[in-house]
Coordinates of C-alpha atoms and ligand atoms in Angstrom, one line a residue:
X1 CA 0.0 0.0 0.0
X2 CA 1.3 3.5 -1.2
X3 CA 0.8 6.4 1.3
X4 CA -0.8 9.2 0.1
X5 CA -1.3 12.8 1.5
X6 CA -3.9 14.5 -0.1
X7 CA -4.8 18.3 0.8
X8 CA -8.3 20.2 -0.1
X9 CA -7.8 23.7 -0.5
X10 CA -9.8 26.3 -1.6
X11 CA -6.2 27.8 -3.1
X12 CA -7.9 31.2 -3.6
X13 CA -4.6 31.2 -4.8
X14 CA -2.5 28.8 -3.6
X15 CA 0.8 29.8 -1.6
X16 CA 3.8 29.3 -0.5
X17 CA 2.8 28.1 2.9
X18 CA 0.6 25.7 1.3
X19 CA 3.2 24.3 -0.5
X20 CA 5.7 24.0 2.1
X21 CA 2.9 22.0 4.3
X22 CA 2.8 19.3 1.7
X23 CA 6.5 18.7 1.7
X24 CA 6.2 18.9 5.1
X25 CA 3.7 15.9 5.5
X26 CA 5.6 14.4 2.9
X27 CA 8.1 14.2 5.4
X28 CA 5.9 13.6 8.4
X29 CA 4.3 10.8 7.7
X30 CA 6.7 9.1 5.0
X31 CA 4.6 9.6 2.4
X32 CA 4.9 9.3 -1.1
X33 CA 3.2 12.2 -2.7
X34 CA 0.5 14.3 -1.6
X35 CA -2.4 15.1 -4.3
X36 CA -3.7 18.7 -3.9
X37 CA -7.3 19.0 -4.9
X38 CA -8.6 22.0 -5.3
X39 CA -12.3 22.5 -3.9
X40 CA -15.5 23.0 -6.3
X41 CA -18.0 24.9 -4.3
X42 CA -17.6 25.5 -0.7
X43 CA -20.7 25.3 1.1
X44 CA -18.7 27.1 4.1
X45 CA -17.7 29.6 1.9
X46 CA -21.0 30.7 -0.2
X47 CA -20.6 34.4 1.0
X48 CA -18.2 35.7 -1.0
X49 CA -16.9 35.1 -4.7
X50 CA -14.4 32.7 -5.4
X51 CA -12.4 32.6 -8.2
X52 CA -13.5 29.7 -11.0
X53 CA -12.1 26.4 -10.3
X54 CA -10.8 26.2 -13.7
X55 CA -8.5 29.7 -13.0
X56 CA -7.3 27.8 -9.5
X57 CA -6.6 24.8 -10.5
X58 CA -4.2 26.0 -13.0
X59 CA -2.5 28.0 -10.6
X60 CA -2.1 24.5 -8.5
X61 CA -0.7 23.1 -11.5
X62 CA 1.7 25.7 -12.2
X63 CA 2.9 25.8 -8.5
X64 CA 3.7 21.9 -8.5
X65 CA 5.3 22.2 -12.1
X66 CA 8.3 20.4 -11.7
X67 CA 7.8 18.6 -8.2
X68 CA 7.4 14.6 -8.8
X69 CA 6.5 14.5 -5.5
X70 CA 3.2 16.8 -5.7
X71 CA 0.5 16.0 -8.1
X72 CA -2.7 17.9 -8.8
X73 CA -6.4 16.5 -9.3
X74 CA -9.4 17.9 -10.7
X75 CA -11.8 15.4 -9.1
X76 CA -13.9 18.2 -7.0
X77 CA -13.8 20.8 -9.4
X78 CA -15.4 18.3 -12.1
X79 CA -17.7 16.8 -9.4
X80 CA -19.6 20.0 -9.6
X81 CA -22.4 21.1 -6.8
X82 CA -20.9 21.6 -2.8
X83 CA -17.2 20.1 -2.1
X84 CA -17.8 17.5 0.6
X85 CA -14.1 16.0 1.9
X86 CA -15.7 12.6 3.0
X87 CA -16.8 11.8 -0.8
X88 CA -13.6 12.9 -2.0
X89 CA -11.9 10.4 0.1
X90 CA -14.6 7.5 -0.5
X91 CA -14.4 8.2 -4.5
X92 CA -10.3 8.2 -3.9
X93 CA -11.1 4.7 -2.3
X94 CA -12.9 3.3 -5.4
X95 CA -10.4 4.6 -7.8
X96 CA -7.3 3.7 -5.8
X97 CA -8.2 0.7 -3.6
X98 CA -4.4 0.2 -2.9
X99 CA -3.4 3.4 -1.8
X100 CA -3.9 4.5 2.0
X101 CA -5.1 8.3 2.3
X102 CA -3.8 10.8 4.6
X103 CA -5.9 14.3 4.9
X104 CA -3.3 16.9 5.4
X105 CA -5.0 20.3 7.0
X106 CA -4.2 22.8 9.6
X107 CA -4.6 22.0 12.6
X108 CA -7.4 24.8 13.5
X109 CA -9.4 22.5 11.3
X110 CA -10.0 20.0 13.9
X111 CA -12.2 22.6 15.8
X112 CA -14.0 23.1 12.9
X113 CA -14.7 19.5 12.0
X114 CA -17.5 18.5 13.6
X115 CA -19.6 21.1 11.2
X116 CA -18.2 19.0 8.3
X117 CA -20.6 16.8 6.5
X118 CA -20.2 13.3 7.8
X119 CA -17.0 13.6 10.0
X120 CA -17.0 9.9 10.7
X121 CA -16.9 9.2 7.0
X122 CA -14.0 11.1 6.7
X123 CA -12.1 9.8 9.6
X124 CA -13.2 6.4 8.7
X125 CA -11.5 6.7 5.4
X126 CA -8.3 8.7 6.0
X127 CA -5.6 9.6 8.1
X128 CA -5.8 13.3 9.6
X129 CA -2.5 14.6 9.9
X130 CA -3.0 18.2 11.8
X131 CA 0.1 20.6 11.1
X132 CA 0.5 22.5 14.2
X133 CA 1.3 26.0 13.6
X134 CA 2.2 27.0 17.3
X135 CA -1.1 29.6 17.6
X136 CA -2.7 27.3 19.7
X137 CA -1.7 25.2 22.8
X138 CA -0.4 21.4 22.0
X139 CA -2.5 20.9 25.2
X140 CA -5.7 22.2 23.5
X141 CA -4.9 20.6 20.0
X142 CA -4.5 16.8 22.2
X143 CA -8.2 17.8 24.1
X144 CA -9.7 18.4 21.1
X145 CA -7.9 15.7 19.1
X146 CA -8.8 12.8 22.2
X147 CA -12.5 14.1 22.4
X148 CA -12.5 13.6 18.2
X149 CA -11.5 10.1 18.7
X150 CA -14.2 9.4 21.6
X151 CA -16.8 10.7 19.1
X152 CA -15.8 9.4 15.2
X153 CA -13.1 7.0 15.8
X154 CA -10.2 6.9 13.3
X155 CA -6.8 7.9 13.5
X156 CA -5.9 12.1 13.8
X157 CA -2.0 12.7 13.9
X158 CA -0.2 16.0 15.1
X159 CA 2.8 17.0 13.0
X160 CA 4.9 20.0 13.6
X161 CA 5.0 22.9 11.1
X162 CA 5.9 26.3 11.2
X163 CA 3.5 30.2 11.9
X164 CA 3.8 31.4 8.4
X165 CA 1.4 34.3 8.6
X166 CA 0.6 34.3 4.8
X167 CA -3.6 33.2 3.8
X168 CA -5.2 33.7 0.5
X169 CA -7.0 36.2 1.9
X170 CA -4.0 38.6 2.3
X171 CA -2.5 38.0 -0.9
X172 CA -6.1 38.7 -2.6
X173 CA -6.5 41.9 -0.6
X174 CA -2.6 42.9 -1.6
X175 CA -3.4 42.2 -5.1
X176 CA -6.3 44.4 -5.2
X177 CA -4.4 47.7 -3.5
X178 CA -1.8 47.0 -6.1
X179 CA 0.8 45.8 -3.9
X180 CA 3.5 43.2 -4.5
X181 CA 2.9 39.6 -4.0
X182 CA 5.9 38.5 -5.1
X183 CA 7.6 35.4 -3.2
X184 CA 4.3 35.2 -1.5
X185 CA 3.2 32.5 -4.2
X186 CA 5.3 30.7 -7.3
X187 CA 6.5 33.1 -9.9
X188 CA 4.9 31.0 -12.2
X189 CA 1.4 31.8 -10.1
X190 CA 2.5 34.9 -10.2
X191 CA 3.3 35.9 -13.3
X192 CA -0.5 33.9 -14.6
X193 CA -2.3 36.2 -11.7
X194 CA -0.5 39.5 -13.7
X195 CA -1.3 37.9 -17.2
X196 CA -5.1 37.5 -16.3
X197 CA -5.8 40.9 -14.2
X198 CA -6.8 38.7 -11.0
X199 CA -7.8 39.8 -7.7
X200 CA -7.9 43.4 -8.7
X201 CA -11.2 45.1 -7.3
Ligands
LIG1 P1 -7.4 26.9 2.1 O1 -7.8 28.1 2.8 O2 -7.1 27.0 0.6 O3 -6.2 26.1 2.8 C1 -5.8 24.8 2.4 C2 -5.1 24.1 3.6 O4 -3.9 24.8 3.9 C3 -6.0 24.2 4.9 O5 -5.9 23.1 5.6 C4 -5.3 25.4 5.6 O6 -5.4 25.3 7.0 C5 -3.9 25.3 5.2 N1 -3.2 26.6 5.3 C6 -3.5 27.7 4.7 N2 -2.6 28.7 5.0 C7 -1.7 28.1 5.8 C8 -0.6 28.6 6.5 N3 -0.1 29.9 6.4 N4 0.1 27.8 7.3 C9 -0.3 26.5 7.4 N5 -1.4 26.0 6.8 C10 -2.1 26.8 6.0 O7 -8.6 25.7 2.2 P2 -9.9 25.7 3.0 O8 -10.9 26.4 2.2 O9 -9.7 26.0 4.4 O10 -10.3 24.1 2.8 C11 -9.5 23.1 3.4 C12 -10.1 21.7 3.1 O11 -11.1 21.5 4.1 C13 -10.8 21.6 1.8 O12 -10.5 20.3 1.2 C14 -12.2 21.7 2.1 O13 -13.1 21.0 1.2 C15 -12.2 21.0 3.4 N6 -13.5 21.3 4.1 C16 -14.5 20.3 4.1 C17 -15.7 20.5 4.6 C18 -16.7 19.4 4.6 O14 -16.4 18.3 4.1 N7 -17.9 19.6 5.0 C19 -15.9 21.7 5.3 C20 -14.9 22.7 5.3 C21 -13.7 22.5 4.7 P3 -6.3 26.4 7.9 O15 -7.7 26.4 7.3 O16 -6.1 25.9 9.3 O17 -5.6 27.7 7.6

């Protein structure tokens, strides 16, 4: 059985931080490549615009160009309607019995889970591997992480990972004042962001 990590993101665009937290679990949890998938609609998120999937997902691709170790699937964005993380992981099931899934997120995630569709599905069919960002106790993160396990069952992993105070949200607001984003993401995201006039108000 191969390992895989796979992350959801909305990647509104994606980042550097996000990128580093796949090599990261990479690492982590010995895996041997982590599949980003970028969300269709968020239910979670229906209050503001997001930007098309077919617009993020290229960005994904361009970030990973060149990376054997990430890979990029389309399988939400062409699933159309609300993004739903436990039927991502069941269809990943059907279409690759012989892998074993691991669901990377942030760790502030895990206080957010329970108001997830179907949380036990989800932890019945993956690994979560939490990257703890040091904004919130260990102590908290191994409460909320035991009372998870009371409630769905499952597995839910802790793995260390660095404060990197950059979000999508800040690079969109950048963008739309006019100021520089560079290093923030890829040049290659870049330099597509500039090319299409994105995020400007
Ligand atoms: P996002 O904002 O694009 O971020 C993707 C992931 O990267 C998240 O886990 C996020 O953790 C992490 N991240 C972002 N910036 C980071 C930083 N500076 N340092 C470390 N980690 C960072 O994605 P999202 O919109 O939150 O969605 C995450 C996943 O959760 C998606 O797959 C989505 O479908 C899923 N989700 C599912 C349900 C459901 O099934 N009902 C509900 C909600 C979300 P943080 O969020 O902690 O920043």
């Amino acid at each position: 059985m191969s390992k895989i990590g796979i992350m959801g993101g909305t990647f509104d665009p994606i980042h550097i931080a996000h990128l580093m937290l796949a090599e990261w679990a990479a690492d982590a949890a010995g895996l041997e490549q982590v599949w980003l998938i970028p969300t269709g609609q968020s239910y979670m998120k229906a209050d503001r615009s997001i930007l098309p999937g077919n617009e993020r997902l290229h960005m994904v691709r361009l970030a990973i160009d060149g990376n054997d170790r990430l890979k990029c699937l389309d399988l939400e964005i062409k699933r159309g309607g609300y993004t739903y993380s436990y039927e991502t992981v069941e269809e990943l099931h059907e279409l690759y019995p012989e892998h074993q899934f691991y669901f990377i997120e942030g760790a502030d995630c895990l206080f957010t889970m329970e108001n997830w569709k179907c949380p036990e599905r989800l932890l019945a069919g993956c690994t979560i591997l939490a990257a703890v960002r040091g904004d919130v106790s260990i102590q908290k993160l191994e409460e909320k992480r035991t009372e998870l396990l009371a409630r769905y069952g499952g597995e839910i992993q802790l793995m260390p990972f660095l404060q990197i105070s950059i979000s999508s949200t800040e690079i969109r607001r950048r963008l739309s004042c006019g100021e520089s984003v560079r290093y923030m993401v890829p040049d290659k995201v870049l330099q597509y962001i500039q090319h299409m006039g994105l995020y400007h108000e």
